[in-house]
Amino acid sequence: MEMNVTGRRVLVLDGTDHAVPIVAGLLRDGADVTVHAATACAALEDLAQRGRLGLTNDPVDETTFDLVIRSVPRPRPQPAAATTGTGRVTLVGAGPGDAGLVTVAGRAAIETADVVVADRLAPWESLAWAPPGVQVIDVSKIPFGRSTSQEDINRLLVEHAKAGRHVVRLKGGDSYVFGRGFEEVQACTAAGVPVTVVPGVTSSVAAPELAGIPVTHRGLAQGFTVISGHIPPGHPDSTLDYAALARSGTTLVVLMGVRTLPAITEALMDGGLSPDTPCALVGDASLTSQRVIRSTLARIATDAAAIGLGAPAVAVIGDVTALEP
Ligand code: SAH
């Protein structure tokens, strides 16, 4: 059944993983979605937290909705290994969050998936392209929150592929930029599972860009350096030379660095980078909840905390952040 749901109030009475592709399709088509369920899967909770849908367990008046979806398709019976041979894994770098930034090749992979193994930062709405009855597995790795270990993820990919399925590993940004994508490739290869990789739009370039900041600009920055801030400077596991970064003359792009921003900015100033260096922090890039603040190296951490700009966010440090279009 085809119907235009744009602007319609839709109630979905299912909070499980199975509802995610349906809900994603409704959101993509501009519906005003409410999910009524005693418990909701992580993907739906994330969408609710981002203000993309309403999530409630309180009694709802069904008559106030234009459409009520009572049940969603369950995963279709999976092909057995004996009949289909070895399956395969496609790692899809799915961009910073807006489904519009998934590549054409990424979409083609999703359209032929039997199983989608997705991260929190992957664009859930792209699941609307998956075939009906696709199995969605959420393996979100939220800092300090629920998590599936990398070993478990590797095992999931291999097991489903060995059972003859096309497994799409849907990852935020590009799979090889702090995404542990290559470990997954190695795990598949070690298990004899064919694996291909679809490059993605990385947030390290897209987040600044969506905030109006070019990571390079003639006369201002002849390069950019992308670092992970998840281990703070001075930590025994940190391998970054902050004094060298301070002197690099390149735009600095920090991922996973909101919590450690005070220590990172301090280390860069200790390394000689001017406290007045223009900076920006871009949160939820490409989503309707995108927020941007501009500040200076000395003040950015305090300013971000003051307005509660949290992860996921990309910090950009350098003169390019002060450019006007
Ligand atoms: N592979 C991803 C990065 C994974 S590390 C990529 O190429 O983009 C996760 C970090 O990416 C987050 O902590 C944040 O710094 C950044 N990030 C991912 N999506 C983002 C978004 N929509 N807005 C801002 N930062 C984002």
Tab-separated table of C-alpha atoms and ligand atoms in Angstrom:
chain	number	residue	atom	x	y	z
A	1	MET	CA	0.000	0.000	0.000
A	2	GLU	CA	1.359	3.404	-0.977
A	3	MET	CA	0.227	6.453	0.919
A	4	ASN	CA	1.507	9.929	1.385
A	5	VAL	CA	2.433	10.363	5.036
A	6	THR	CA	4.017	13.808	4.772
A	7	GLY	CA	2.837	15.870	7.717
A	8	ARG	CA	0.571	13.040	8.923
A	9	ARG	CA	0.455	11.913	12.541
A	10	VAL	CA	1.476	8.256	12.630
A	11	LEU	CA	1.336	6.004	15.688
A	12	VAL	CA	3.558	2.903	15.730
A	13	LEU	CA	2.676	0.299	18.363
A	14	ASP	CA	6.008	-1.513	18.272
A	15	GLY	CA	9.249	-0.433	19.931
A	16	THR	CA	11.457	-3.320	18.807
A	17	ASP	CA	14.378	-3.331	16.374
A	18	HIS	CA	11.955	-4.591	13.729
A	19	ALA	CA	10.131	-1.261	13.765
A	20	VAL	CA	13.273	0.736	12.966
A	21	PRO	CA	13.195	0.453	9.147
A	22	ILE	CA	9.477	1.325	9.104
A	23	VAL	CA	9.896	4.273	11.445
A	24	ALA	CA	12.938	5.409	9.471
A	25	GLY	CA	10.886	5.372	6.263
A	26	LEU	CA	8.080	7.344	7.885
A	27	LEU	CA	10.521	9.979	9.167
A	28	ARG	CA	12.189	10.218	5.777
A	29	ASP	CA	8.780	10.810	4.207
A	30	GLY	CA	8.060	13.633	6.649
A	31	ALA	CA	5.592	11.918	8.974
A	32	ASP	CA	5.088	13.075	12.548
A	33	VAL	CA	5.820	9.776	14.308
A	34	THR	CA	4.922	8.620	17.805
A	35	VAL	CA	6.052	5.210	19.042
A	36	HIS	CA	3.999	3.714	21.835
A	37	ALA	CA	5.811	0.898	23.626
A	38	ALA	CA	6.674	-0.241	27.132
A	39	THR	CA	10.311	-0.506	26.113
A	40	ALA	CA	12.010	0.783	22.979
A	41	CYS	CA	15.139	-0.434	21.247
A	42	ALA	CA	18.237	1.726	21.362
A	43	ALA	CA	17.798	3.090	17.841
A	44	LEU	CA	14.295	4.382	18.559
A	45	GLU	CA	15.449	5.812	21.889
A	46	ASP	CA	18.237	7.680	20.111
A	47	LEU	CA	15.826	9.068	17.530
A	48	ALA	CA	13.518	10.194	20.357
A	49	GLN	CA	16.401	11.811	22.219
A	50	ARG	CA	17.268	13.726	19.079
A	51	GLY	CA	13.729	15.003	18.888
A	52	ARG	CA	12.989	13.085	15.669
A	53	LEU	CA	9.990	11.206	17.105
A	54	GLY	CA	7.785	10.958	20.163
A	55	LEU	CA	8.248	7.939	22.412
A	56	THR	CA	5.702	7.162	25.098
A	57	ASN	CA	4.396	4.440	27.320
A	58	ASP	CA	1.423	6.520	28.523
A	59	PRO	CA	-2.032	5.712	27.193
A	60	VAL	CA	-2.553	7.329	23.768
A	61	ASP	CA	-5.785	8.264	22.007
A	62	GLU	CA	-5.510	6.413	18.698
A	63	THR	CA	-8.289	8.516	17.178
A	64	THR	CA	-5.993	11.569	17.153
A	65	PHE	CA	-3.660	9.876	14.631
A	66	ASP	CA	-4.033	9.691	10.846
A	67	LEU	CA	-2.469	6.236	10.711
A	68	VAL	CA	-1.868	3.529	13.311
A	69	ILE	CA	0.677	0.797	12.578
A	70	ARG	CA	0.018	-2.141	14.871
A	71	SER	CA	2.551	-4.649	13.639
A	72	VAL	CA	5.686	-4.474	11.549
A	73	PRO	CA	7.239	-7.236	9.430
A	74	ARG	CA	9.452	-9.689	11.318
A	75	PRO	CA	12.745	-10.749	9.720
A	76	ARG	CA	12.050	-13.113	6.866
A	77	PRO	CA	13.460	-16.619	7.193
A	78	GLN	CA	17.180	-16.309	6.610
A	79	PRO	CA	18.809	-18.188	3.742
A	80	ALA	CA	20.725	-21.201	5.000
A	81	ALA	CA	24.421	-21.556	4.272
A	82	ALA	CA	23.926	-24.874	2.501
A	83	THR	CA	21.680	-23.373	-0.176
A	84	THR	CA	23.326	-20.023	-0.785
A	85	GLY	CA	26.997	-20.624	-0.118
A	86	THR	CA	29.092	-18.110	1.735
A	87	GLY	CA	27.569	-14.749	2.347
A	88	ARG	CA	29.545	-11.566	2.437
A	89	VAL	CA	30.115	-8.435	4.424
A	90	THR	CA	29.989	-4.873	3.104
A	91	LEU	CA	31.354	-2.149	5.343
A	92	VAL	CA	29.414	0.990	4.517
A	93	GLY	CA	30.727	4.337	5.670
A	94	ALA	CA	27.370	6.048	5.967
A	95	GLY	CA	28.344	9.657	6.616
A	96	PRO	CA	27.708	11.954	9.566
A	97	GLY	CA	24.019	11.219	10.136
A	98	ASP	CA	21.793	12.650	7.412
A	99	ALA	CA	20.704	9.818	5.114
A	100	GLY	CA	21.265	12.195	2.188
A	101	LEU	CA	24.990	11.872	2.780
A	102	VAL	CA	25.067	8.101	2.277
A	103	THR	CA	26.789	7.361	-1.050
A	104	VAL	CA	24.983	5.742	-3.980
A	105	ALA	CA	27.146	2.628	-3.485
A	106	GLY	CA	26.271	2.600	0.215
A	107	ARG	CA	22.586	2.764	-0.592
A	108	ALA	CA	22.910	-0.077	-3.108
A	109	ALA	CA	24.497	-2.235	-0.397
A	110	ILE	CA	21.704	-1.449	2.077
A	111	GLU	CA	19.099	-2.300	-0.570
A	112	THR	CA	20.465	-5.832	-0.817
A	113	ALA	CA	21.143	-6.461	2.885
A	114	ASP	CA	19.833	-9.475	4.776
A	115	VAL	CA	21.275	-8.140	8.018
A	116	VAL	CA	22.330	-4.609	8.968
A	117	VAL	CA	24.721	-4.226	11.884
A	118	ALA	CA	24.553	-0.559	12.818
A	119	ASP	CA	26.335	1.900	15.087
A	120	ARG	CA	24.648	4.712	16.946
A	121	LEU	CA	26.175	7.377	14.708
A	122	ALA	CA	25.024	5.658	11.518
A	123	PRO	CA	22.023	7.292	9.810
A	124	TRP	CA	19.099	5.208	11.009
A	125	GLU	CA	16.881	6.702	8.344
A	126	SER	CA	18.897	4.941	5.651
A	127	LEU	CA	17.407	1.677	6.955
A	128	ALA	CA	14.257	2.640	5.107
A	129	TRP	CA	16.113	1.473	1.959
A	130	ALA	CA	16.625	-2.036	3.328
A	131	PRO	CA	14.394	-4.844	2.042
A	132	PRO	CA	11.303	-5.571	4.151
A	133	GLY	CA	12.082	-7.980	6.954
A	134	VAL	CA	15.769	-7.089	7.127
A	135	GLN	CA	17.323	-7.957	10.458
A	136	VAL	CA	18.676	-4.870	12.190
A	137	ILE	CA	21.277	-5.336	14.913
A	138	ASP	CA	22.203	-2.281	16.945
A	139	VAL	CA	25.742	-2.469	18.277
A	140	SER	CA	25.997	1.098	19.504
A	141	LYS	CA	29.161	1.995	21.260
A	142	ILE	CA	28.154	4.989	23.304
A	143	PRO	CA	30.875	6.487	25.491
A	144	PHE	CA	30.241	5.154	28.995
A	145	GLY	CA	26.916	3.686	27.890
A	146	ARG	CA	25.639	0.433	26.526
A	147	SER	CA	28.136	-1.277	24.316
A	148	THR	CA	28.944	-4.373	22.362
A	149	SER	CA	32.606	-5.326	22.389
A	150	GLN	CA	34.548	-5.219	19.124
A	151	GLU	CA	35.105	-8.986	19.404
A	152	ASP	CA	31.331	-9.529	19.608
A	153	ILE	CA	30.793	-7.311	16.555
A	154	ASN	CA	33.456	-9.182	14.567
A	155	ARG	CA	31.869	-12.489	15.558
A	156	LEU	CA	28.383	-11.288	14.531
A	157	LEU	CA	29.616	-10.239	11.082
A	158	VAL	CA	31.383	-13.522	10.469
A	159	GLU	CA	28.556	-15.726	11.794
A	160	HIS	CA	25.833	-14.084	9.734
A	161	ALA	CA	27.976	-14.096	6.578
A	162	LYS	CA	28.891	-17.756	7.091
A	163	ALA	CA	25.174	-18.506	7.256
A	164	GLY	CA	24.933	-17.206	3.680
A	165	ARG	CA	23.723	-13.677	4.338
A	166	HIS	CA	24.690	-10.306	2.957
A	167	VAL	CA	25.721	-8.411	6.047
A	168	VAL	CA	25.922	-4.630	5.821
A	169	ARG	CA	28.042	-3.101	8.535
A	170	LEU	CA	26.637	0.419	8.728
A	171	LYS	CA	29.105	2.812	10.295
A	172	GLY	CA	29.175	6.540	10.960
A	173	GLY	CA	31.343	8.710	8.718
A	174	ASP	CA	34.066	6.702	7.007
A	175	SER	CA	34.823	3.211	8.310
A	176	TYR	CA	38.567	3.754	8.472
A	177	VAL	CA	38.557	7.058	10.368
A	178	PHE	CA	38.568	5.988	14.036
A	179	GLY	CA	35.912	3.463	13.115
A	180	ARG	CA	37.860	0.238	13.782
A	181	GLY	CA	36.737	-0.728	10.302
A	182	PHE	CA	39.992	-2.342	9.345
A	183	GLU	CA	39.804	-4.654	12.363
A	184	GLU	CA	36.468	-5.863	11.022
A	185	VAL	CA	37.983	-6.386	7.578
A	186	GLN	CA	40.800	-8.398	9.168
A	187	ALA	CA	38.332	-10.502	11.174
A	188	CYS	CA	36.341	-11.305	8.018
A	189	THR	CA	39.459	-12.111	6.006
A	190	ALA	CA	40.788	-14.361	8.775
A	191	ALA	CA	37.480	-16.249	8.729
A	192	GLY	CA	37.475	-16.566	4.928
A	193	VAL	CA	34.469	-14.262	4.531
A	194	PRO	CA	34.494	-11.980	1.447
A	195	VAL	CA	34.427	-8.345	2.518
A	196	THR	CA	34.236	-5.071	0.608
A	197	VAL	CA	34.357	-1.487	1.810
A	198	VAL	CA	32.286	1.477	0.624
A	199	PRO	CA	34.035	4.729	1.577
A	200	GLY	CA	31.959	7.257	3.479
A	201	VAL	CA	31.715	10.994	4.034
A	202	THR	CA	33.799	11.506	7.145
A	203	SER	CA	32.608	13.901	9.849
A	204	SER	CA	36.166	15.209	10.149
A	205	VAL	CA	35.640	17.084	6.887
A	206	ALA	CA	31.827	17.163	6.642
A	207	ALA	CA	31.101	18.581	10.113
A	208	PRO	CA	33.283	21.673	9.583
A	209	GLU	CA	31.959	21.980	6.030
A	210	LEU	CA	28.321	21.874	7.162
A	211	ALA	CA	29.157	24.626	9.640
A	212	GLY	CA	30.564	26.767	6.837
A	213	ILE	CA	34.220	26.021	7.587
A	214	PRO	CA	36.665	24.819	4.926
A	215	VAL	CA	39.406	22.662	6.448
A	216	THR	CA	41.878	24.154	3.962
A	217	HIS	CA	41.872	27.587	2.347
A	218	ARG	CA	44.457	29.144	0.068
A	219	GLY	CA	46.700	31.453	2.052
A	220	LEU	CA	45.374	30.269	5.441
A	221	ALA	CA	45.826	26.543	5.818
A	222	GLN	CA	47.896	24.277	3.590
A	223	GLY	CA	46.669	21.166	5.337
A	224	PHE	CA	44.578	19.698	8.088
A	225	THR	CA	45.356	17.211	10.820
A	226	VAL	CA	42.695	14.928	12.235
A	227	ILE	CA	43.228	13.547	15.720
A	228	SER	CA	41.250	11.538	18.206
A	229	GLY	CA	40.736	13.229	21.556
A	230	HIS	CA	39.447	10.179	23.365
A	231	ILE	CA	42.726	9.813	25.229
A	232	PRO	CA	43.768	13.127	26.809
A	233	PRO	CA	47.255	14.614	26.460
A	234	GLY	CA	49.645	13.366	29.132
A	235	HIS	CA	47.799	10.043	29.471
A	236	PRO	CA	50.225	7.094	29.341
A	237	ASP	CA	48.372	5.719	26.279
A	238	SER	CA	48.515	9.015	24.338
A	239	THR	CA	50.890	8.883	21.387
A	240	LEU	CA	50.245	12.392	20.055
A	241	ASP	CA	52.867	15.125	20.255
A	242	TYR	CA	50.783	18.180	21.138
A	243	ALA	CA	53.741	20.551	20.903
A	244	ALA	CA	54.295	19.387	17.319
A	245	LEU	CA	50.572	19.742	16.585
A	246	ALA	CA	50.673	23.276	17.980
A	247	ARG	CA	53.487	24.116	15.540
A	248	SER	CA	52.065	22.231	12.559
A	249	GLY	CA	50.518	25.250	10.851
A	250	THR	CA	47.620	23.038	9.767
A	251	THR	CA	43.974	23.209	10.732
A	252	LEU	CA	43.444	20.817	13.656
A	253	VAL	CA	40.309	18.683	13.659
A	254	VAL	CA	39.539	16.830	16.889
A	255	LEU	CA	37.102	13.921	16.985
A	256	MET	CA	35.838	12.333	20.203
A	257	GLY	CA	37.249	15.308	22.069
A	258	VAL	CA	34.401	17.053	23.873
A	259	ARG	CA	35.188	15.576	27.290
A	260	THR	CA	38.911	16.152	26.887
A	261	LEU	CA	38.679	19.579	25.224
A	262	PRO	CA	39.955	21.467	28.310
A	263	ALA	CA	43.099	19.301	28.437
A	264	ILE	CA	43.624	19.396	24.663
A	265	THR	CA	43.337	23.164	24.355
A	266	GLU	CA	45.648	23.556	27.367
A	267	ALA	CA	48.265	21.267	25.805
A	268	LEU	CA	48.134	23.186	22.514
A	269	MET	CA	48.582	26.516	24.315
A	270	ASP	CA	51.489	25.024	26.309
A	271	GLY	CA	52.912	24.026	22.926
A	272	GLY	CA	52.844	27.653	21.801
A	273	LEU	CA	49.567	27.921	19.885
A	274	SER	CA	48.059	31.355	20.551
A	275	PRO	CA	45.136	31.413	23.024
A	276	ASP	CA	43.416	33.711	20.503
A	277	THR	CA	43.438	31.078	17.742
A	278	PRO	CA	39.893	30.936	16.335
A	279	CYS	CA	38.044	27.682	17.040
A	280	ALA	CA	34.675	26.105	16.405
A	281	LEU	CA	32.777	23.154	17.778
A	282	VAL	CA	30.178	21.465	15.588
A	283	GLY	CA	27.719	19.080	17.234
A	284	ASP	CA	25.231	16.725	15.549
A	285	ALA	CA	26.471	17.831	12.135
A	286	SER	CA	23.987	17.302	9.275
A	287	LEU	CA	21.095	16.565	11.645
A	288	THR	CA	18.269	18.954	12.471
A	289	SER	CA	19.841	19.198	15.939
A	290	GLN	CA	23.137	20.539	14.507
A	291	ARG	CA	24.739	23.201	16.711
A	292	VAL	CA	27.835	25.286	16.140
A	293	ILE	CA	29.782	27.546	18.442
A	294	ARG	CA	32.728	29.708	17.527
A	295	SER	CA	35.233	30.827	20.081
A	296	THR	CA	38.967	30.924	20.756
A	297	LEU	CA	41.424	28.276	21.876
A	298	ALA	CA	41.436	29.744	25.387
A	299	ARG	CA	37.656	29.841	25.703
A	300	ILE	CA	36.147	27.098	23.563
A	301	ALA	CA	36.000	24.417	26.274
A	302	THR	CA	34.250	26.739	28.747
A	303	ASP	CA	31.902	28.085	26.080
A	304	ALA	CA	30.941	24.562	24.981
A	305	ALA	CA	30.245	23.508	28.561
A	306	ALA	CA	28.199	26.669	29.166
A	307	ILE	CA	25.708	25.815	26.424
A	308	GLY	CA	25.889	22.080	27.013
A	309	LEU	CA	27.210	21.222	23.572
A	310	GLY	CA	28.103	17.560	23.907
A	311	ALA	CA	29.118	14.565	21.811
A	312	PRO	CA	29.072	13.803	18.993
A	313	ALA	CA	30.958	16.926	18.065
A	314	VAL	CA	33.972	17.904	15.995
A	315	ALA	CA	36.315	20.628	17.224
A	316	VAL	CA	38.083	22.698	14.592
A	317	ILE	CA	41.080	24.799	15.556
A	318	GLY	CA	42.656	27.299	13.203
A	319	ASP	CA	42.210	30.518	11.246
A	320	VAL	CA	39.835	28.866	8.769
A	321	THR	CA	37.143	28.876	11.477
A	322	ALA	CA	37.026	32.687	11.342
A	323	LEU	CA	36.419	32.886	7.583
A	324	GLU	CA	33.228	34.506	6.321
A	325	PRO	CA	31.547	33.149	3.214
B	1	SAH	N1	34.257	7.188	11.438
B	1	SAH	C1	33.682	8.425	11.878
B	1	SAH	C2	34.275	8.881	13.202
B	1	SAH	C3	34.061	7.911	14.343
B	1	SAH	S1	34.621	8.525	15.868
B	1	SAH	C4	33.838	9.490	10.803
B	1	SAH	O1	34.574	9.285	9.828
B	1	SAH	O2	33.161	10.510	10.898
B	1	SAH	C5	33.168	9.321	16.475
B	1	SAH	C6	33.360	10.815	16.449
B	1	SAH	O3	33.045	11.326	15.166
B	1	SAH	C7	32.452	11.585	17.376
B	1	SAH	O4	32.925	11.589	18.712
B	1	SAH	C8	32.508	12.957	16.766
B	1	SAH	O5	33.718	13.595	17.088
B	1	SAH	C9	32.541	12.616	15.288
B	1	SAH	N2	31.193	12.658	14.689
B	1	SAH	C10	30.563	11.654	14.064
B	1	SAH	N3	29.367	12.059	13.582
B	1	SAH	C11	29.248	13.357	13.912
B	1	SAH	C12	28.264	14.352	13.690
B	1	SAH	N4	27.132	14.095	13.036
B	1	SAH	N5	28.491	15.595	14.172
B	1	SAH	C13	29.622	15.894	14.817
B	1	SAH	N6	30.589	14.988	15.066
B	1	SAH	C14	30.416	13.742	14.615
